[in-house]
């Protein structure tokens, strides 16, 4: 174990002992006193707990005992729940939910003014379908800054800021429908987020096209500036686009296409024996953009490059049949396209792509292996020992295979590249290895996200949970060690070592998420940290209120029937884990106010009389008493 890890453990253990310390103050009168300096000395129990955790890591044990901390953060998509979840691995405990494209009554996500600002032009869209969470990287390694996620349902991309684990940017991508595959540029850093428009639509989708003539229908590859969260440019392709990934050199992106036929019905979409992988040449795309070689559509100014067949920006590599997942091997050598309707995966050598783009070789010459693995290969993950793990949806198995042996077999040598097939329960979609999409792949854990659980859990009615299974891959054999029920629908996940992620314990007062709210307060001449004030501005009323467990700064205020009321609540508590809530009864108004945060929510006071408001996050022994009255004068 490196010193680095050791320090990390000590820090985490310190964190672990703080709650007791706080609880004492919490029930006293000193809740508002900061605890920043309170670092408990190491106790014998803590050393014992650390030793236990170290032993567990060494033996790759899935057991994380009460009071111990997980070694990895997992970021799970919530599928059509629209959210992202943070898991602890190997315990598989759900640690937190991050609302993104959904609305959430606990935190007020989608209800508060701050979250509506983040959602921007889609603030009124209340649903979403999140698939692919991926963390920003530097030099092919997670950098702990952001997690990006797509919304297939509403063609959006969102960004989660990992220091607070909240969604901080959201973007509706124009000119496309159904943003599906999403990954990040791995190196030299995540300048771009890459994502695919899956459904083909008329390029100018203005109601003048027909259902019969599909000649103007296109799919676009999207390159998004990761810092600005704006579309940098789009690339028009032949066929549609499904999943995508990037190389480790910052040169190429690759996407699968399952509908090269441009069929509009299922039957039409699966006629061809081969579809393709499109490879995008980033330098050439950027040069074309600079040279102004683009068009715009639908009345917006997003540049669209032409990357259809014959273009210098792309190459099309034929692969069998309706491929789905696209995964870059963690050694940076290969793109692997998963055959779905073919029992094979196609292994593309990334070091042959330069020759492909200079036309020295033909597209199929980049294929160095096409191992047959089983029925319904969807996604592939990698360890640090040259092995790949492919989900077989129809066979309900994970196939472990060796990449170099598969290449030998493709070259006619008699070698068995299959290492093991493990039954999973049931019908796996994505899988992911610990840090397996980065240079830090460590070959310890594999998660299989199974779409069906059937008989694996107590029955809970016609709707069943899915089954996220944890598999120990540290030895020669894969071993299934845990079944974990999950709610719809973790399509994809990533497993990030905890040393990469450093979340804050309190909000900082200069956080951009509530900067605009503070600017409004400043305009109203209110210092939200010290003042409680009701400001009337025509029929708009702004109520500024502090909260310190167990008190709101105002226990009563008056408005008039029909007023538009904005509540601005600031949590002055400096104590970790003391979150307050604000709920106006009978108004559908709820929100979270984290320690040192300001949050706001706006509603119409359309019910005359006395309306109680209360704190709805349990914060104190006198939490029930943390309430006040709004009088709505008729
Ligand atoms: S997709 Cu769901 S199993 Cu959206 Cu990545 Cu393959
Ligand atoms: Cu404040 Cu409950």
Tab-separated table of C-alpha atoms in Angstrom, residues 75 82-86 96-104 107 109-110 112-120 122 130 145-151 156-171 229 507 511-514 592:
chain	number	residue	atom	x	y	z
A	75	UNK	CA	-21.299	6.743	-10.343
A	82	UNK	CA	-33.359	10.743	-14.862
A	83	UNK	CA	-30.865	10.845	-11.994
A	84	UNK	CA	-27.313	9.817	-11.152
A	85	UNK	CA	-26.509	7.757	-8.059
A	86	UNK	CA	-23.342	7.558	-6.035
A	96	UNK	CA	-26.404	9.507	-2.538
A	97	UNK	CA	-28.744	10.390	-5.367
A	98	UNK	CA	-28.001	13.348	-7.575
A	99	UNK	CA	-31.137	14.607	-9.292
A	100	UNK	CA	-30.291	15.736	-12.806
A	101	UNK	CA	-33.041	15.510	-15.438
A	102	UNK	CA	-35.781	14.533	-12.964
A	103	UNK	CA	-37.491	16.630	-10.326
A	104	UNK	CA	-36.842	15.735	-6.730
A	107	UNK	CA	-33.838	18.538	-2.512
A	109	UNK	CA	-34.258	19.974	-7.714
A	110	UNK	CA	-36.339	21.304	-10.593
A	112	UNK	CA	-35.777	25.905	-6.825
A	113	UNK	CA	-34.700	28.960	-8.761
A	114	UNK	CA	-31.074	27.788	-8.629
A	115	UNK	CA	-31.880	24.413	-10.247
A	116	UNK	CA	-34.141	26.049	-12.845
A	117	UNK	CA	-31.240	28.313	-13.812
A	118	UNK	CA	-28.990	25.275	-14.224
A	119	UNK	CA	-31.655	23.584	-16.375
A	120	UNK	CA	-31.925	26.745	-18.465
A	122	UNK	CA	-35.313	22.995	-20.412
A	130	UNK	CA	-29.892	9.246	-18.257
A	145	UNK	CA	-13.715	17.413	-11.381
A	146	UNK	CA	-16.904	16.623	-13.264
A	147	UNK	CA	-19.221	13.779	-14.155
A	148	UNK	CA	-21.095	14.230	-17.436
A	149	UNK	CA	-24.373	12.479	-18.255
A	150	UNK	CA	-26.686	12.360	-21.276
A	151	UNK	CA	-30.490	12.580	-21.422
A	156	UNK	CA	-29.599	16.949	-23.267
A	157	UNK	CA	-26.192	16.747	-21.639
A	158	UNK	CA	-25.607	17.710	-18.009
A	159	UNK	CA	-22.559	18.169	-15.856
A	160	UNK	CA	-22.218	17.301	-12.170
A	161	UNK	CA	-19.616	19.250	-10.224
A	162	UNK	CA	-17.927	16.690	-7.988
A	163	UNK	CA	-16.836	19.084	-5.226
A	164	UNK	CA	-20.498	19.447	-4.220
A	165	UNK	CA	-22.008	16.512	-6.166
A	166	UNK	CA	-24.690	18.713	-7.702
A	167	UNK	CA	-25.649	19.288	-11.318
A	168	UNK	CA	-24.151	22.631	-12.299
A	169	UNK	CA	-24.724	22.884	-16.077
A	170	UNK	CA	-27.240	21.550	-18.552
A	171	UNK	CA	-27.507	21.906	-22.282
A	229	UNK	CA	-20.951	23.362	-21.752
A	507	UNK	CA	-20.756	24.842	0.874
A	511	UNK	CA	-20.319	28.884	-4.960
A	512	UNK	CA	-21.586	29.839	-8.446
A	513	UNK	CA	-24.779	27.782	-7.984
A	514	UNK	CA	-26.317	30.475	-5.776
A	592	UNK	CA	-32.891	21.564	0.716
